Amino acid sequence: MRIGELSERAGVSTRTLRHYEELGLLPARRRANGYREYDEADLRLLAEIRDLVELGFALEETRPFLDCLRAGHPTGTSCPDARAVQLRKLAEVDDLIDRLRAVRAELADQLDAPAPRCHLTC
Amino acid sequence: MRIGELSERAGVSTRTLRHYEELGLLPARRRANGYREYDEADLRLLAEIRDLVELGFALEETRPFLDCLRAGHPTGTSCPDARAVQLRKLAEVDDLIDRLRAVRAELADQLDAPAPRCHLTC
DNA sequence: GCTGGCGTTCTCGTGGACGTGAAGGTCTAG
DNA sequence: CTAGACCTTCACGTCCACGAGAACGCCAGC
């Protein structure tokens, strides 16, 4: 299929697909006329990228997962490299959640506190 | 005081102070020679900016808090505009925490799941 | 008067993931 | 034969909060 069809089926822009190719994440075969040619496997790889990005992975971080799938493994998490990245991401997320909880607490505190009295509109 | 001293005392770069002035967040008086002149009130305002930024507010979002302080109110959260922004931010943070929890769960699931069997290195 | 340490403005660079034209080639239907 | 719906490659723009450097002015002490 051409870029437009893949774009349509995956719900991403053609610009995005060209961007992924630039990064070497999702290289495309070429037809005689220069048009990019994709297949069902590319759709699967693209889905993997979008899933991971959705989970907060940077594009570069998806590379080991794609390599894993291309190597014939059934899931992107079947390989050590990918699992390592995922573990790291889990730690990052845990850390972020902790910090956000602290922020949330502070925001709530400030809102709960009654507006201090002052000489103007309070 | 001049920009260098405020920078030093607040622990921010002079570039940052000039940036805040560009945005109109922290305008400075000028000496006859063109040097920026700041006072203790500016230090207080700057502290407010940094506190809010630390909590995840964008620079633009700090504006109502600064206006509130400049109007003579004892805290940045004494005014309706500022409280509204803070309430919105609290909702944003809650939402983000929820989504991150879901992401965390999914990441953990994928890691807990035993690597599925395949014909190569698994 | 000269060095050194301040200050000034201006302008471009950074990172991430693309958006948005511009200028053109290719293919299909009418 | 031509419209129009695809496709191609540049290459600059976006958002945000500054960093970095150039080229210059101001002022203190020696």
mmCIF file of C-alpha atoms (C1' of nucleotides) in Angstrom:
data_model
loop_
_atom_site.group_PDB
_atom_site.id
_atom_site.type_symbol
_atom_site.label_atom_id
_atom_site.label_comp_id
_atom_site.label_asym_id
_atom_site.label_seq_id
_atom_site.Cartn_x
_atom_site.Cartn_y
_atom_site.Cartn_z
ATOM 1 C CA MET A 1 0.000 0.000 0.000
ATOM 2 C CA ARG A 2 1.032 3.608 -0.504
ATOM 3 C CA ILE A 3 1.640 6.166 2.201
ATOM 4 C CA GLY A 4 -1.847 7.611 2.034
ATOM 5 C CA GLU A 5 -3.506 4.279 2.746
ATOM 6 C CA LEU A 6 -1.208 3.434 5.638
ATOM 7 C CA SER A 7 -1.757 6.922 6.998
ATOM 8 C CA GLU A 8 -5.513 6.457 6.763
ATOM 9 C CA ARG A 9 -5.578 2.990 8.299
ATOM 10 C CA ALA A 10 -3.258 3.886 11.154
ATOM 11 C CA GLY A 11 -4.741 7.279 11.831
ATOM 12 C CA VAL A 12 -1.489 9.191 11.555
ATOM 13 C CA SER A 13 -0.473 11.906 9.090
ATOM 14 C CA THR A 14 1.694 11.202 6.066
ATOM 15 C CA ARG A 15 4.107 13.743 7.462
ATOM 16 C CA THR A 16 4.455 11.571 10.522
ATOM 17 C CA LEU A 17 5.223 8.519 8.404
ATOM 18 C CA ARG A 18 7.900 10.424 6.480
ATOM 19 C CA HIS A 19 9.286 11.593 9.779
ATOM 20 C CA TYR A 20 9.532 8.036 11.067
ATOM 21 C CA GLU A 21 11.343 7.063 7.905
ATOM 22 C CA GLU A 22 13.795 9.949 8.334
ATOM 23 C CA LEU A 23 14.571 8.602 11.778
ATOM 24 C CA GLY A 24 15.001 5.114 10.370
ATOM 25 C CA LEU A 25 12.174 3.839 12.560
ATOM 26 C CA LEU A 26 9.928 2.766 9.724
ATOM 27 C CA PRO A 27 11.861 2.596 6.441
ATOM 28 C CA ALA A 28 9.787 2.037 3.303
ATOM 29 C CA ARG A 29 10.385 0.085 0.119
ATOM 30 C CA ARG A 30 10.092 2.145 -3.044
ATOM 31 C CA ARG A 31 8.164 1.582 -6.232
ATOM 32 C CA ALA A 32 9.693 2.260 -9.632
ATOM 33 C CA ASN A 33 8.151 5.735 -9.624
ATOM 34 C CA GLY A 34 9.635 6.622 -6.259
ATOM 35 C CA TYR A 35 6.440 6.153 -4.245
ATOM 36 C CA ARG A 36 6.819 4.571 -0.808
ATOM 37 C CA GLU A 37 5.439 1.044 -0.516
ATOM 38 C CA TYR A 38 4.249 -0.409 2.805
ATOM 39 C CA ASP A 39 2.736 -3.734 3.842
ATOM 40 C CA GLU A 40 0.809 -5.239 6.753
ATOM 41 C CA ALA A 41 3.989 -5.771 8.760
ATOM 42 C CA ASP A 42 4.621 -2.024 8.591
ATOM 43 C CA LEU A 43 1.125 -1.430 9.904
ATOM 44 C CA ARG A 44 1.942 -3.688 12.849
ATOM 45 C CA LEU A 45 5.210 -1.854 13.500
ATOM 46 C CA LEU A 46 3.480 1.480 13.256
ATOM 47 C CA ALA A 47 0.886 0.323 15.784
ATOM 48 C CA GLU A 48 3.735 -0.598 18.132
ATOM 49 C CA ILE A 49 5.247 2.866 17.776
ATOM 50 C CA ARG A 50 1.941 4.596 18.456
ATOM 51 C CA ASP A 51 1.178 2.377 21.452
ATOM 52 C CA LEU A 52 4.539 3.156 22.990
ATOM 53 C CA VAL A 53 4.353 6.862 22.237
ATOM 54 C CA GLU A 54 0.905 6.843 23.810
ATOM 55 C CA LEU A 55 2.486 5.371 26.933
ATOM 56 C CA GLY A 56 5.000 8.198 27.019
ATOM 57 C CA PHE A 57 7.984 6.704 25.209
ATOM 58 C CA ALA A 58 10.083 8.987 23.026
ATOM 59 C CA LEU A 59 10.385 7.932 19.403
ATOM 60 C CA GLU A 60 14.000 6.909 19.877
ATOM 61 C CA GLU A 61 12.997 4.680 22.762
ATOM 62 C CA THR A 62 10.699 2.659 20.537
ATOM 63 C CA ARG A 63 13.623 1.466 18.413
ATOM 64 C CA PRO A 64 14.519 -1.627 20.455
ATOM 65 C CA PHE A 65 10.889 -2.740 20.415
ATOM 66 C CA LEU A 66 10.767 -2.442 16.639
ATOM 67 C CA ASP A 67 14.063 -4.272 16.278
ATOM 68 C CA CYS A 68 12.612 -7.005 18.445
ATOM 69 C CA LEU A 69 9.525 -7.380 16.290
ATOM 70 C CA ARG A 70 11.586 -7.299 13.095
ATOM 71 C CA ALA A 71 13.767 -10.080 14.488
ATOM 72 C CA GLY A 72 10.673 -12.253 14.400
ATOM 73 C CA HIS A 73 9.694 -12.081 18.036
ATOM 74 C CA PRO A 74 5.991 -12.155 18.768
ATOM 75 C CA THR A 75 5.926 -9.016 20.906
ATOM 76 C CA GLY A 76 8.087 -5.949 21.229
ATOM 77 C CA THR A 77 8.868 -6.865 24.825
ATOM 78 C CA SER A 78 10.418 -10.232 24.045
ATOM 79 C CA CYS A 79 13.971 -8.875 23.913
ATOM 80 C CA PRO A 80 16.303 -7.796 26.722
ATOM 81 C CA ASP A 81 17.011 -4.374 25.234
ATOM 82 C CA ALA A 82 13.352 -3.542 24.976
ATOM 83 C CA ARG A 83 12.579 -4.875 28.438
ATOM 84 C CA ALA A 84 15.386 -2.737 29.839
ATOM 85 C CA VAL A 85 13.938 0.377 28.256
ATOM 86 C CA GLN A 86 10.525 -0.534 29.566
ATOM 87 C CA LEU A 87 11.832 -1.079 33.070
ATOM 88 C CA ARG A 88 13.532 2.284 32.965
ATOM 89 C CA LYS A 89 10.331 3.903 31.784
ATOM 90 C CA LEU A 90 8.388 2.273 34.582
ATOM 91 C CA ALA A 91 10.798 3.764 37.100
ATOM 92 C CA GLU A 92 10.467 7.168 35.438
ATOM 93 C CA VAL A 93 6.697 6.982 35.607
ATOM 94 C CA ASP A 94 6.765 5.956 39.261
ATOM 95 C CA ASP A 95 9.031 8.859 40.016
ATOM 96 C CA LEU A 96 6.848 11.280 38.123
ATOM 97 C CA ILE A 97 3.729 10.059 39.902
ATOM 98 C CA ASP A 98 5.399 10.598 43.259
ATOM 99 C CA ARG A 99 6.385 14.120 42.393
ATOM 100 C CA LEU A 100 2.959 14.901 41.014
ATOM 101 C CA ARG A 101 1.355 13.633 44.193
ATOM 102 C CA ALA A 102 3.479 16.059 46.189
ATOM 103 C CA VAL A 103 2.542 18.874 43.824
ATOM 104 C CA ARG A 104 -1.124 17.935 44.076
ATOM 105 C CA ALA A 105 -0.945 18.018 47.852
ATOM 106 C CA GLU A 106 0.627 21.443 47.864
ATOM 107 C CA LEU A 107 -1.907 22.832 45.397
ATOM 108 C CA ALA A 108 -4.775 21.432 47.444
ATOM 109 C CA ASP A 109 -3.324 22.864 50.639
ATOM 110 C CA GLN A 110 -3.094 26.348 49.195
ATOM 111 C CA LEU A 111 -6.658 26.161 47.944
ATOM 112 C CA ASP A 112 -8.035 24.828 51.207
ATOM 113 C CA ALA A 113 -6.363 27.564 53.191
ATOM 114 C CA PRO A 114 -8.829 30.417 53.577
ATOM 115 C CA ALA A 115 -7.814 33.492 51.638
ATOM 116 C CA PRO A 116 -5.850 35.526 54.155
ATOM 117 C CA ARG A 117 -7.443 38.728 55.246
ATOM 118 C CA CYS A 118 -6.238 41.939 53.649
ATOM 119 C CA HIS A 119 -7.191 45.575 53.409
ATOM 120 C CA LEU A 120 -8.704 45.444 49.939
ATOM 121 C CA THR A 121 -11.083 43.024 48.307
ATOM 122 C CA CYS A 122 -10.676 40.114 50.687
ATOM 123 C CA MET B 1 19.910 46.311 43.273
ATOM 124 C CA ARG B 2 21.202 45.477 39.808
ATOM 125 C CA ILE B 3 20.360 42.418 37.766
ATOM 126 C CA GLY B 4 23.457 40.499 38.890
ATOM 127 C CA GLU B 5 22.596 40.795 42.556
ATOM 128 C CA LEU B 6 18.971 39.775 42.084
ATOM 129 C CA SER B 7 20.132 36.883 39.932
ATOM 130 C CA GLU B 8 22.550 35.801 42.647
ATOM 131 C CA ARG B 9 20.095 36.112 45.514
ATOM 132 C CA ALA B 10 17.270 34.354 43.705
ATOM 133 C CA GLY B 11 19.416 31.679 42.144
ATOM 134 C CA VAL B 12 18.307 32.324 38.582
ATOM 135 C CA SER B 13 20.328 33.461 35.587
ATOM 136 C CA THR B 14 20.369 37.049 34.387
ATOM 137 C CA ARG B 15 19.115 35.721 31.071
ATOM 138 C CA THR B 16 16.058 34.411 32.871
ATOM 139 C CA LEU B 17 15.399 37.802 34.453
ATOM 140 C CA ARG B 18 15.637 39.526 31.079
ATOM 141 C CA HIS B 19 13.300 36.908 29.691
ATOM 142 C CA TYR B 20 10.731 37.610 32.405
ATOM 143 C CA GLU B 21 10.970 41.284 31.614
ATOM 144 C CA GLU B 22 10.423 40.612 27.906
ATOM 145 C CA LEU B 23 7.230 38.782 28.846
ATOM 146 C CA GLY B 24 6.196 41.665 31.064
ATOM 147 C CA LEU B 25 6.181 39.374 34.092
ATOM 148 C CA LEU B 26 8.859 41.227 35.998
ATOM 149 C CA PRO B 27 9.427 44.699 34.526
ATOM 150 C CA ALA B 28 12.416 46.617 35.880
ATOM 151 C CA ARG B 29 12.994 50.274 36.640
ATOM 152 C CA ARG B 30 15.997 51.752 34.857
ATOM 153 C CA ARG B 31 18.913 53.786 36.122
ATOM 154 C CA ALA B 32 20.182 56.793 34.229
ATOM 155 C CA ASN B 33 22.806 54.627 32.572
ATOM 156 C CA GLY B 34 20.257 52.096 31.353
ATOM 157 C CA TYR B 35 20.972 49.456 34.011
ATOM 158 C CA ARG B 36 17.966 47.573 35.357
ATOM 159 C CA GLU B 37 17.087 48.390 38.966
ATOM 160 C CA TYR B 38 15.259 45.922 41.219
ATOM 161 C CA ASP B 39 14.121 46.003 44.850
ATOM 162 C CA GLU B 40 13.000 43.595 47.565
ATOM 163 C CA ALA B 41 9.444 43.502 46.195
ATOM 164 C CA ASP B 42 10.845 42.192 42.929
ATOM 165 C CA LEU B 43 12.669 39.483 44.837
ATOM 166 C CA ARG B 44 9.350 38.477 46.390
ATOM 167 C CA LEU B 45 7.633 38.445 42.989
ATOM 168 C CA LEU B 46 10.452 36.430 41.520
ATOM 169 C CA ALA B 47 10.135 33.912 44.334
ATOM 170 C CA GLU B 48 6.441 33.586 43.522
ATOM 171 C CA ILE B 49 7.240 32.910 39.879
ATOM 172 C CA ARG B 50 9.801 30.256 40.736
ATOM 173 C CA ASP B 51 7.523 28.556 43.241
ATOM 174 C CA LEU B 52 4.731 28.330 40.712
ATOM 175 C CA VAL B 53 6.999 27.170 37.905
ATOM 176 C CA GLU B 54 8.334 24.541 40.278
ATOM 177 C CA LEU B 55 4.762 23.330 40.735
ATOM 178 C CA GLY B 56 4.337 23.000 37.003
ATOM 179 C CA PHE B 57 2.763 26.316 36.056
ATOM 180 C CA ALA B 58 3.689 27.856 32.723
ATOM 181 C CA LEU B 59 5.170 31.336 32.925
ATOM 182 C CA GLU B 60 2.026 32.878 31.460
ATOM 183 C CA GLU B 61 -0.040 31.196 34.150
ATOM 184 C CA THR B 62 1.882 32.974 36.894
ATOM 185 C CA ARG B 63 0.680 36.359 35.698
ATOM 186 C CA PRO B 64 -2.542 36.525 37.752
ATOM 187 C CA PHE B 65 -0.603 35.607 40.903
ATOM 188 C CA LEU B 66 1.842 38.423 40.289
ATOM 189 C CA ASP B 67 -0.963 40.861 39.566
ATOM 190 C CA CYS B 68 -2.533 39.806 42.840
ATOM 191 C CA LEU B 69 0.622 40.451 44.820
ATOM 192 C CA ARG B 70 1.183 43.772 43.075
ATOM 193 C CA ALA B 71 -2.354 44.798 44.011
ATOM 194 C CA GLY B 72 -1.251 44.613 47.607
ATOM 195 C CA HIS B 73 -2.672 41.253 48.549
ATOM 196 C CA PRO B 74 -0.682 39.199 51.032
ATOM 197 C CA THR B 75 -0.461 36.052 48.915
ATOM 198 C CA GLY B 76 -0.701 35.277 45.240
ATOM 199 C CA THR B 77 -3.761 33.133 45.861
ATOM 200 C CA SER B 78 -5.849 35.895 47.382
ATOM 201 C CA CYS B 79 -7.517 36.840 44.104
ATOM 202 C CA PRO B 80 -10.244 35.050 42.128
ATOM 203 C CA ASP B 81 -8.272 34.973 38.874
ATOM 204 C CA ALA B 82 -5.322 33.330 40.519
ATOM 205 C CA ARG B 83 -7.472 30.867 42.421
ATOM 206 C CA ALA B 84 -9.212 29.935 39.186
ATOM 207 C CA VAL B 85 -5.887 29.199 37.518
ATOM 208 C CA GLN B 86 -4.811 27.190 40.515
ATOM 209 C CA LEU B 87 -8.032 25.187 40.517
ATOM 210 C CA ARG B 88 -7.580 24.440 36.851
ATOM 211 C CA LYS B 89 -4.025 23.333 37.476
ATOM 212 C CA LEU B 90 -5.155 21.058 40.275
ATOM 213 C CA ALA B 91 -7.623 19.410 37.908
ATOM 214 C CA GLU B 92 -4.900 19.037 35.293
ATOM 215 C CA VAL B 93 -2.580 17.411 37.793
ATOM 216 C CA ASP B 94 -5.308 15.046 38.982
ATOM 217 C CA ASP B 95 -6.024 14.087 35.419
ATOM 218 C CA LEU B 96 -2.369 13.550 34.657
ATOM 219 C CA ILE B 97 -1.907 11.401 37.739
ATOM 220 C CA ASP B 98 -4.848 9.244 36.711
ATOM 221 C CA ARG B 99 -3.487 8.723 33.251
ATOM 222 C CA LEU B 100 -0.025 7.995 34.564
ATOM 223 C CA ARG B 101 -1.450 5.406 36.926
ATOM 224 C CA ALA B 102 -3.095 3.688 33.984
ATOM 225 C CA VAL B 103 0.176 3.836 32.049
ATOM 226 C CA ARG B 104 2.054 2.479 35.039
ATOM 227 C CA ALA B 105 -0.371 -0.424 35.302
ATOM 228 C CA GLU B 106 0.017 -1.275 31.647
ATOM 229 C CA LEU B 107 3.801 -1.101 31.795
ATOM 230 C CA ALA B 108 3.866 -3.328 34.860
ATOM 231 C CA ASP B 109 1.496 -5.811 33.229
ATOM 232 C CA GLN B 110 3.665 -6.130 30.154
ATOM 233 C CA LEU B 111 6.740 -6.658 32.286
ATOM 234 C CA ASP B 112 5.101 -9.206 34.553
ATOM 235 C CA ALA B 113 3.815 -11.218 31.640
ATOM 236 C CA PRO B 114 6.380 -13.951 30.877
ATOM 237 C CA ALA B 115 8.118 -13.378 27.591
ATOM 238 C CA PRO B 116 5.979 -15.263 25.113
ATOM 239 C CA ARG B 117 7.553 -18.292 23.576
ATOM 240 C CA CYS B 118 8.974 -17.999 20.075
ATOM 241 C CA HIS B 119 11.153 -19.896 17.674
ATOM 242 C CA LEU B 120 14.324 -17.903 18.217
ATOM 243 C CA THR B 121 16.032 -16.700 21.357
ATOM 244 C CA CYS B 122 13.135 -16.960 23.780
ATOM 245 C "C1'" DG C 1 44.666 55.083 30.851
ATOM 246 C "C1'" DC C 2 43.787 50.622 31.174
ATOM 247 C "C1'" DT C 3 42.148 46.296 32.859
ATOM 248 C "C1'" DG C 4 38.382 43.666 34.674
ATOM 249 C "C1'" DG C 5 33.940 43.012 35.897
ATOM 250 C "C1'" DC C 6 29.813 44.558 35.559
ATOM 251 C "C1'" DG C 7 25.898 45.929 32.397
ATOM 252 C "C1'" DT C 8 23.355 46.559 27.539
ATOM 253 C "C1'" DT C 9 20.921 44.895 22.971
ATOM 254 C "C1'" DC C 10 20.467 41.608 19.218
ATOM 255 C "C1'" DT C 11 20.013 37.383 17.350
ATOM 256 C "C1'" DC C 12 20.546 32.620 16.617
ATOM 257 C "C1'" DG C 13 20.378 27.809 18.818
ATOM 258 C "C1'" DT C 14 18.184 23.931 21.565
ATOM 259 C "C1'" DG C 15 15.013 19.739 21.880
ATOM 260 C "C1'" DG C 16 10.753 16.778 20.074
ATOM 261 C "C1'" DA C 17 7.496 15.642 16.982
ATOM 262 C "C1'" DC C 18 5.847 16.958 13.723
ATOM 263 C "C1'" DG C 19 2.752 21.164 10.695
ATOM 264 C "C1'" DT C 20 2.723 23.704 6.620
ATOM 265 C "C1'" DG C 21 3.631 25.439 2.491
ATOM 266 C "C1'" DA C 22 6.224 25.469 -2.234
ATOM 267 C "C1'" DA C 23 7.354 23.514 -6.464
ATOM 268 C "C1'" DG C 24 7.007 19.798 -8.934
ATOM 269 C "C1'" DG C 25 6.293 14.549 -10.768
ATOM 270 C "C1'" DT C 26 2.668 10.548 -11.536
ATOM 271 C "C1'" DC C 27 -1.408 8.282 -12.500
ATOM 272 C "C1'" DT C 28 -6.430 7.695 -13.424
ATOM 273 C "C1'" DA C 29 -10.979 9.028 -15.126
ATOM 274 C "C1'" DG C 30 -13.695 11.622 -18.137
ATOM 275 C "C1'" DC D 1 -5.978 16.435 -23.065
ATOM 276 C "C1'" DT D 2 -6.754 17.893 -18.841
ATOM 277 C "C1'" DA D 3 -8.385 18.074 -14.112
ATOM 278 C "C1'" DG D 4 -7.503 16.505 -9.743
ATOM 279 C "C1'" DA D 5 -5.964 13.283 -6.474
ATOM 280 C "C1'" DC D 6 -2.232 11.286 -5.363
ATOM 281 C "C1'" DC D 7 2.878 11.272 -4.608
ATOM 282 C "C1'" DT D 8 7.941 13.385 -4.223
ATOM 283 C "C1'" DT D 9 11.718 16.419 -1.943
ATOM 284 C "C1'" DC D 10 13.225 20.461 0.325
ATOM 285 C "C1'" DA D 11 13.080 23.573 4.025
ATOM 286 C "C1'" DC D 12 11.174 26.800 7.199
ATOM 287 C "C1'" DG D 13 7.683 27.374 11.305
ATOM 288 C "C1'" DT D 14 5.744 25.951 15.892
ATOM 289 C "C1'" DC D 15 5.857 25.822 21.134
ATOM 290 C "C1'" DC D 16 8.647 26.991 25.618
ATOM 291 C "C1'" DA D 17 11.983 28.649 28.558
ATOM 292 C "C1'" DC D 18 15.683 29.990 28.252
ATOM 293 C "C1'" DG D 19 21.413 29.244 26.746
ATOM 294 C "C1'" DA D 20 25.148 31.219 24.267
ATOM 295 C "C1'" DG D 21 27.755 34.403 21.915
ATOM 296 C "C1'" DA D 22 28.830 38.808 19.593
ATOM 297 C "C1'" DA D 23 29.716 43.527 19.925
ATOM 298 C "C1'" DC D 24 29.385 47.125 22.620
ATOM 299 C "C1'" DG D 25 28.857 50.683 26.951
ATOM 300 C "C1'" DC D 26 29.788 51.882 32.049
ATOM 301 C "C1'" DC D 27 32.448 52.249 36.079
ATOM 302 C "C1'" DA D 28 35.728 50.893 39.822
ATOM 303 C "C1'" DG D 29 40.503 50.543 41.239
ATOM 304 C "C1'" DC D 30 45.518 50.676 40.224
#
